């Protein structure tokens, strides 16, 4: 088992939501913690640095017009499938400019970056801090018992430094357990700390969208025998009492009381529902909503109405959720 601290909270990115046209479905609410592993389709620029050269300090990436959050997918016509691939191309460049191709959001970009030799070792570098994969704990929201398709998180997996949504190349879901909670306080959102097991795969990821991650569970033990619930249409959701199904210890979720205080079906990001934790037991354990709880299903009137997505950093007993219809729309 490997201990991880990385988790995703809705403070990472503001994302566009389309109006929901998905029909009601019969699903199983999960609320189960899971390890999420992703390899990006390319590498993400998570930061830039200045390099010491005989001519002075320079930042080749910045000089080429690259930005933090850009996704680099090709270098001189070679597909960048890992950070090592790009590093090898730079090292062997001989100082000649490298033509990089990639994405900035949904826009294709191209830039010629000039490698420079550093004073310390004479190696060619371009001053980019890059990342090609992510791993963390999240919460599975629902599964369709007919075919095993699932949704989780309610917001995208993003680069922790730049906030850029990672274009998915491969990904998997693996078992996880919450072993400790760092309580959220005003100004500090807290954290679920857990372990996960690389030796077992529960399912595969197919898509990383603005409204969550989606794929197929191959291990039915996560939901076999669990009750099937209907999903609520947006107009059925109302302010007042509700529950979230989440896990703050071990791997078995529990129901905790919350209040839905505001509904914004067409919000510009995954903040359709304003939530306030009212359950004293959850407040005593976590302070409210903490990163790692993203994806916890929200239940009201016996139906699945949405999933937790964000925590309010200065008010950890409050947060936001996405309507389930918007998740289903994104899942296709």
mmCIF file of C-alpha atoms in Angstrom, residues 62-319:
data_model
loop_
_atom_site.group_PDB
_atom_site.id
_atom_site.type_symbol
_atom_site.label_atom_id
_atom_site.label_comp_id
_atom_site.label_asym_id
_atom_site.label_seq_id
_atom_site.Cartn_x
_atom_site.Cartn_y
_atom_site.Cartn_z
ATOM 1 C CA UNK A 62 8.970 32.407 -21.415
ATOM 2 C CA UNK A 63 10.936 34.058 -24.244
ATOM 3 C CA UNK A 64 9.270 31.649 -26.693
ATOM 4 C CA UNK A 65 5.824 32.774 -25.540
ATOM 5 C CA UNK A 66 4.931 29.629 -23.635
ATOM 6 C CA UNK A 67 2.704 29.904 -20.565
ATOM 7 C CA UNK A 68 2.107 27.935 -17.398
ATOM 8 C CA UNK A 69 -0.703 25.461 -18.061
ATOM 9 C CA UNK A 70 0.188 24.866 -21.721
ATOM 10 C CA UNK A 71 0.095 21.227 -22.816
ATOM 11 C CA UNK A 72 3.084 20.219 -24.973
ATOM 12 C CA UNK A 73 2.413 17.292 -27.302
ATOM 13 C CA UNK A 74 5.145 17.344 -29.965
ATOM 14 C CA UNK A 75 8.775 18.454 -30.186
ATOM 15 C CA UNK A 76 10.349 18.650 -33.654
ATOM 16 C CA UNK A 77 7.668 16.252 -34.890
ATOM 17 C CA UNK A 78 8.281 13.701 -32.127
ATOM 18 C CA UNK A 79 5.287 12.828 -29.935
ATOM 19 C CA UNK A 80 5.977 13.808 -26.311
ATOM 20 C CA UNK A 81 4.723 10.828 -24.329
ATOM 21 C CA UNK A 82 6.595 11.605 -21.103
ATOM 22 C CA UNK A 83 8.707 14.246 -19.409
ATOM 23 C CA UNK A 84 11.766 12.082 -20.137
ATOM 24 C CA UNK A 85 11.073 12.229 -23.886
ATOM 25 C CA UNK A 86 11.146 16.026 -23.895
ATOM 26 C CA UNK A 87 14.207 16.129 -21.631
ATOM 27 C CA UNK A 88 16.103 13.843 -24.041
ATOM 28 C CA UNK A 89 15.193 16.010 -27.038
ATOM 29 C CA UNK A 90 16.406 19.136 -25.242
ATOM 30 C CA UNK A 91 19.655 17.520 -24.079
ATOM 31 C CA UNK A 92 20.424 16.301 -27.593
ATOM 32 C CA UNK A 93 19.365 19.500 -29.373
ATOM 33 C CA UNK A 94 22.890 20.763 -29.961
ATOM 34 C CA UNK A 95 21.579 24.223 -29.163
ATOM 35 C CA UNK A 96 19.303 24.378 -32.190
ATOM 36 C CA UNK A 97 15.767 25.742 -31.677
ATOM 37 C CA UNK A 98 13.092 23.135 -30.895
ATOM 38 C CA UNK A 99 9.649 23.489 -32.456
ATOM 39 C CA UNK A 100 7.000 22.684 -29.850
ATOM 40 C CA UNK A 101 3.345 22.003 -30.646
ATOM 41 C CA UNK A 102 0.560 21.668 -28.112
ATOM 42 C CA UNK A 103 -2.590 23.146 -26.602
ATOM 43 C CA UNK A 104 -3.499 26.211 -24.569
ATOM 44 C CA UNK A 105 -6.954 25.314 -23.360
ATOM 45 C CA UNK A 106 -8.675 24.158 -26.550
ATOM 46 C CA UNK A 107 -6.456 26.265 -28.855
ATOM 47 C CA UNK A 108 -3.556 24.732 -30.754
ATOM 48 C CA UNK A 109 -0.240 26.490 -30.169
ATOM 49 C CA UNK A 110 3.222 26.346 -31.723
ATOM 50 C CA UNK A 111 6.439 27.872 -30.413
ATOM 51 C CA UNK A 112 10.151 27.703 -31.192
ATOM 52 C CA UNK A 113 12.141 27.500 -27.965
ATOM 53 C CA UNK A 114 15.893 28.087 -27.852
ATOM 54 C CA UNK A 115 17.840 25.697 -25.581
ATOM 55 C CA UNK A 116 20.691 27.284 -23.641
ATOM 56 C CA UNK A 117 23.720 25.823 -21.907
ATOM 57 C CA UNK A 118 23.698 26.338 -18.154
ATOM 58 C CA UNK A 119 26.685 27.626 -16.250
ATOM 59 C CA UNK A 120 26.577 24.794 -13.708
ATOM 60 C CA UNK A 121 27.062 21.795 -16.006
ATOM 61 C CA UNK A 122 26.916 23.013 -19.610
ATOM 62 C CA UNK A 123 23.810 20.926 -20.341
ATOM 63 C CA UNK A 124 21.137 22.250 -22.676
ATOM 64 C CA UNK A 125 17.912 23.249 -20.907
ATOM 65 C CA UNK A 126 14.778 25.277 -21.672
ATOM 66 C CA UNK A 127 13.677 26.243 -18.143
ATOM 67 C CA UNK A 128 10.325 24.471 -18.078
ATOM 68 C CA UNK A 129 8.922 22.588 -15.087
ATOM 69 C CA UNK A 130 6.719 19.878 -16.536
ATOM 70 C CA UNK A 131 4.415 17.093 -15.344
ATOM 71 C CA UNK A 132 3.138 14.087 -17.268
ATOM 72 C CA UNK A 133 1.009 12.237 -14.714
ATOM 73 C CA UNK A 134 -1.090 12.704 -11.595
ATOM 74 C CA UNK A 135 -2.280 10.539 -8.716
ATOM 75 C CA UNK A 136 -4.602 11.355 -5.861
ATOM 76 C CA UNK A 137 -7.627 10.467 -3.786
ATOM 77 C CA UNK A 138 -11.120 11.358 -4.913
ATOM 78 C CA UNK A 139 -14.656 10.128 -4.329
ATOM 79 C CA UNK A 140 -16.702 8.015 -6.716
ATOM 80 C CA UNK A 141 -20.133 9.585 -7.224
ATOM 81 C CA UNK A 142 -22.249 6.994 -8.995
ATOM 82 C CA UNK A 143 -22.244 3.816 -11.050
ATOM 83 C CA UNK A 144 -24.772 2.551 -13.566
ATOM 84 C CA UNK A 145 -25.413 -1.053 -12.448
ATOM 85 C CA UNK A 146 -26.416 -2.044 -15.983
ATOM 86 C CA UNK A 147 -22.998 -1.483 -17.509
ATOM 87 C CA UNK A 148 -20.585 -0.377 -14.761
ATOM 88 C CA UNK A 149 -20.061 3.138 -16.108
ATOM 89 C CA UNK A 150 -19.251 5.632 -13.364
ATOM 90 C CA UNK A 151 -18.709 9.306 -12.661
ATOM 91 C CA UNK A 152 -16.524 10.892 -9.989
ATOM 92 C CA UNK A 153 -15.174 14.191 -8.591
ATOM 93 C CA UNK A 154 -17.685 16.521 -10.275
ATOM 94 C CA UNK A 155 -14.812 18.668 -11.565
ATOM 95 C CA UNK A 156 -11.749 17.923 -13.707
ATOM 96 C CA UNK A 157 -8.410 16.508 -12.637
ATOM 97 C CA UNK A 158 -6.058 19.439 -13.057
ATOM 98 C CA UNK A 159 -2.378 20.139 -12.692
ATOM 99 C CA UNK A 160 -1.882 21.076 -9.048
ATOM 100 C CA UNK A 161 0.399 24.011 -9.862
ATOM 101 C CA UNK A 162 -1.051 25.546 -13.029
ATOM 102 C CA UNK A 163 -4.711 24.519 -12.690
ATOM 103 C CA UNK A 164 -4.729 23.242 -16.283
ATOM 104 C CA UNK A 165 -7.097 20.361 -17.033
ATOM 105 C CA UNK A 166 -5.050 17.312 -18.009
ATOM 106 C CA UNK A 167 -5.913 15.748 -21.381
ATOM 107 C CA UNK A 168 -6.312 12.070 -20.556
ATOM 108 C CA UNK A 169 -4.182 9.465 -22.299
ATOM 109 C CA UNK A 170 -4.599 6.579 -19.846
ATOM 110 C CA UNK A 171 -6.027 6.281 -16.373
ATOM 111 C CA UNK A 172 -7.281 3.851 -13.782
ATOM 112 C CA UNK A 173 -9.205 3.616 -10.507
ATOM 113 C CA UNK A 174 -7.620 1.677 -7.636
ATOM 114 C CA UNK A 175 -8.733 0.847 -4.062
ATOM 115 C CA UNK A 176 -8.190 3.514 -1.395
ATOM 116 C CA UNK A 177 -8.714 3.949 2.320
ATOM 117 C CA UNK A 178 -8.850 7.170 4.312
ATOM 118 C CA UNK A 179 -6.430 6.847 7.225
ATOM 119 C CA UNK A 180 -6.487 10.375 8.633
ATOM 120 C CA UNK A 181 -8.203 13.720 8.248
ATOM 121 C CA UNK A 182 -6.568 17.103 8.546
ATOM 122 C CA UNK A 183 -9.446 19.261 9.767
ATOM 123 C CA UNK A 184 -10.426 22.263 7.721
ATOM 124 C CA UNK A 185 -10.229 25.663 9.395
ATOM 125 C CA UNK A 186 -10.784 29.205 8.130
ATOM 126 C CA UNK A 187 -8.095 29.877 5.532
ATOM 127 C CA UNK A 188 -6.972 26.233 5.418
ATOM 128 C CA UNK A 189 -9.222 23.725 3.620
ATOM 129 C CA UNK A 190 -7.902 20.571 5.332
ATOM 130 C CA UNK A 191 -7.297 17.265 3.596
ATOM 131 C CA UNK A 192 -8.195 13.595 3.463
ATOM 132 C CA UNK A 193 -5.028 11.519 3.795
ATOM 133 C CA UNK A 194 -5.146 7.956 2.601
ATOM 134 C CA UNK A 195 -3.478 4.939 1.146
ATOM 135 C CA UNK A 196 -4.099 3.069 -2.060
ATOM 136 C CA UNK A 197 -3.090 -0.245 -3.537
ATOM 137 C CA UNK A 198 -1.400 -0.282 -6.939
ATOM 138 C CA UNK A 199 -1.744 -4.075 -7.190
ATOM 139 C CA UNK A 200 -5.516 -3.970 -7.764
ATOM 140 C CA UNK A 201 -7.413 -2.097 -10.450
ATOM 141 C CA UNK A 202 -11.103 -1.333 -9.908
ATOM 142 C CA UNK A 203 -11.742 0.227 -13.289
ATOM 143 C CA UNK A 204 -10.492 2.379 -16.113
ATOM 144 C CA UNK A 205 -10.822 6.078 -16.895
ATOM 145 C CA UNK A 206 -12.170 7.144 -20.261
ATOM 146 C CA UNK A 207 -12.549 10.917 -19.966
ATOM 147 C CA UNK A 208 -11.471 13.909 -17.872
ATOM 148 C CA UNK A 209 -14.079 16.643 -18.354
ATOM 149 C CA UNK A 210 -15.075 19.964 -16.857
ATOM 150 C CA UNK A 211 -17.849 18.141 -14.962
ATOM 151 C CA UNK A 212 -15.862 15.206 -13.603
ATOM 152 C CA UNK A 213 -14.025 12.063 -14.604
ATOM 153 C CA UNK A 214 -15.791 9.102 -16.180
ATOM 154 C CA UNK A 215 -15.025 5.491 -16.983
ATOM 155 C CA UNK A 216 -16.031 1.899 -16.314
ATOM 156 C CA UNK A 217 -15.729 -0.101 -13.085
ATOM 157 C CA UNK A 218 -14.632 -3.665 -13.704
ATOM 158 C CA UNK A 219 -14.909 -4.716 -10.059
ATOM 159 C CA UNK A 220 -18.574 -5.139 -9.116
ATOM 160 C CA UNK A 221 -17.782 -5.657 -5.428
ATOM 161 C CA UNK A 222 -17.893 -1.860 -4.969
ATOM 162 C CA UNK A 223 -21.600 -1.733 -5.662
ATOM 163 C CA UNK A 224 -23.065 -5.254 -5.737
ATOM 164 C CA UNK A 225 -26.316 -5.367 -3.768
ATOM 165 C CA UNK A 226 -26.463 -1.594 -3.230
ATOM 166 C CA UNK A 227 -29.823 0.153 -3.702
ATOM 167 C CA UNK A 228 -30.616 1.799 -7.012
ATOM 168 C CA UNK A 229 -31.833 5.412 -6.859
ATOM 169 C CA UNK A 230 -33.364 7.730 -9.416
ATOM 170 C CA UNK A 231 -31.595 10.945 -10.345
ATOM 171 C CA UNK A 232 -33.361 14.263 -9.894
ATOM 172 C CA UNK A 233 -34.108 16.701 -12.685
ATOM 173 C CA UNK A 234 -32.794 20.211 -12.004
ATOM 174 C CA UNK A 235 -36.295 21.553 -11.296
ATOM 175 C CA UNK A 236 -36.849 18.883 -8.625
ATOM 176 C CA UNK A 237 -33.929 20.040 -6.482
ATOM 177 C CA UNK A 238 -34.926 22.516 -3.778
ATOM 178 C CA UNK A 239 -33.389 24.376 -0.891
ATOM 179 C CA UNK A 240 -33.537 22.721 2.502
ATOM 180 C CA UNK A 241 -32.429 19.455 4.052
ATOM 181 C CA UNK A 242 -30.255 17.003 2.118
ATOM 182 C CA UNK A 243 -27.467 14.493 2.765
ATOM 183 C CA UNK A 244 -24.035 13.748 1.400
ATOM 184 C CA UNK A 245 -22.678 10.214 1.182
ATOM 185 C CA UNK A 246 -18.977 10.333 1.949
ATOM 186 C CA UNK A 247 -16.135 8.510 3.686
ATOM 187 C CA UNK A 248 -13.826 10.163 6.223
ATOM 188 C CA UNK A 249 -12.390 6.962 7.717
ATOM 189 C CA UNK A 250 -11.602 3.617 6.116
ATOM 190 C CA UNK A 251 -13.478 2.846 2.925
ATOM 191 C CA UNK A 252 -17.145 2.635 3.916
ATOM 192 C CA UNK A 253 -19.182 5.807 3.302
ATOM 193 C CA UNK A 254 -21.774 7.230 5.683
ATOM 194 C CA UNK A 255 -24.599 9.712 5.277
ATOM 195 C CA UNK A 256 -24.200 13.183 6.776
ATOM 196 C CA UNK A 257 -26.742 15.983 6.960
ATOM 197 C CA UNK A 258 -26.289 19.149 4.898
ATOM 198 C CA UNK A 259 -28.507 22.014 3.805
ATOM 199 C CA UNK A 260 -28.881 23.193 0.207
ATOM 200 C CA UNK A 261 -29.028 26.971 0.547
ATOM 201 C CA UNK A 262 -28.986 28.142 -3.066
ATOM 202 C CA UNK A 263 -29.490 26.603 -6.505
ATOM 203 C CA UNK A 264 -27.892 27.999 -9.676
ATOM 204 C CA UNK A 265 -28.590 25.487 -12.487
ATOM 205 C CA UNK A 266 -26.688 27.465 -15.123
ATOM 206 C CA UNK A 267 -23.683 28.578 -13.077
ATOM 207 C CA UNK A 268 -20.552 29.157 -15.138
ATOM 208 C CA UNK A 269 -18.655 26.447 -13.274
ATOM 209 C CA UNK A 270 -19.471 23.364 -11.202
ATOM 210 C CA UNK A 271 -21.089 25.408 -8.413
ATOM 211 C CA UNK A 272 -24.769 24.735 -9.059
ATOM 212 C CA UNK A 273 -25.574 24.050 -5.410
ATOM 213 C CA UNK A 274 -24.525 26.086 -2.358
ATOM 214 C CA UNK A 275 -24.113 23.689 0.586
ATOM 215 C CA UNK A 276 -23.749 24.037 4.338
ATOM 216 C CA UNK A 277 -22.740 21.090 6.533
ATOM 217 C CA UNK A 278 -25.166 20.766 9.446
ATOM 218 C CA UNK A 279 -24.128 17.338 10.716
ATOM 219 C CA UNK A 280 -22.350 17.782 14.048
ATOM 220 C CA UNK A 281 -20.436 14.494 13.730
ATOM 221 C CA UNK A 282 -18.950 15.514 10.376
ATOM 222 C CA UNK A 283 -18.113 19.006 11.632
ATOM 223 C CA UNK A 284 -16.258 17.505 14.584
ATOM 224 C CA UNK A 285 -14.295 15.110 12.346
ATOM 225 C CA UNK A 286 -13.431 17.341 9.385
ATOM 226 C CA UNK A 287 -14.591 20.880 10.076
ATOM 227 C CA UNK A 288 -16.950 20.503 7.133
ATOM 228 C CA UNK A 289 -15.992 19.843 3.522
ATOM 229 C CA UNK A 290 -12.333 19.051 2.793
ATOM 230 C CA UNK A 291 -10.403 18.223 -0.391
ATOM 231 C CA UNK A 292 -10.769 14.531 -1.203
ATOM 232 C CA UNK A 293 -14.525 14.681 -0.612
ATOM 233 C CA UNK A 294 -15.072 16.005 -4.137
ATOM 234 C CA UNK A 295 -17.489 13.674 -5.870
ATOM 235 C CA UNK A 296 -19.446 12.717 -2.742
ATOM 236 C CA UNK A 297 -23.039 12.229 -3.916
ATOM 237 C CA UNK A 298 -25.700 14.633 -2.659
ATOM 238 C CA UNK A 299 -29.051 13.004 -1.856
ATOM 239 C CA UNK A 300 -32.439 14.639 -1.384
ATOM 240 C CA UNK A 301 -35.958 13.180 -1.246
ATOM 241 C CA UNK A 302 -34.615 9.714 -1.987
ATOM 242 C CA UNK A 303 -32.889 10.788 -5.211
ATOM 243 C CA UNK A 304 -29.348 11.591 -6.341
ATOM 244 C CA UNK A 305 -29.290 15.330 -6.970
ATOM 245 C CA UNK A 306 -25.596 16.095 -7.393
ATOM 246 C CA UNK A 307 -22.045 15.792 -6.097
ATOM 247 C CA UNK A 308 -19.793 17.866 -3.843
ATOM 248 C CA UNK A 309 -17.205 19.823 -5.833
ATOM 249 C CA UNK A 310 -15.755 22.775 -3.912
ATOM 250 C CA UNK A 311 -14.911 23.901 -0.408
ATOM 251 C CA UNK A 312 -15.056 27.538 0.652
ATOM 252 C CA UNK A 313 -11.544 28.045 1.999
ATOM 253 C CA UNK A 314 -12.542 30.677 4.556
ATOM 254 C CA UNK A 315 -15.726 28.819 5.575
ATOM 255 C CA UNK A 316 -14.962 25.061 5.588
ATOM 256 C CA UNK A 317 -18.488 24.204 6.774
ATOM 257 C CA UNK A 318 -19.727 25.471 3.413
ATOM 258 C CA UNK A 319 -19.112 24.415 -0.138
#
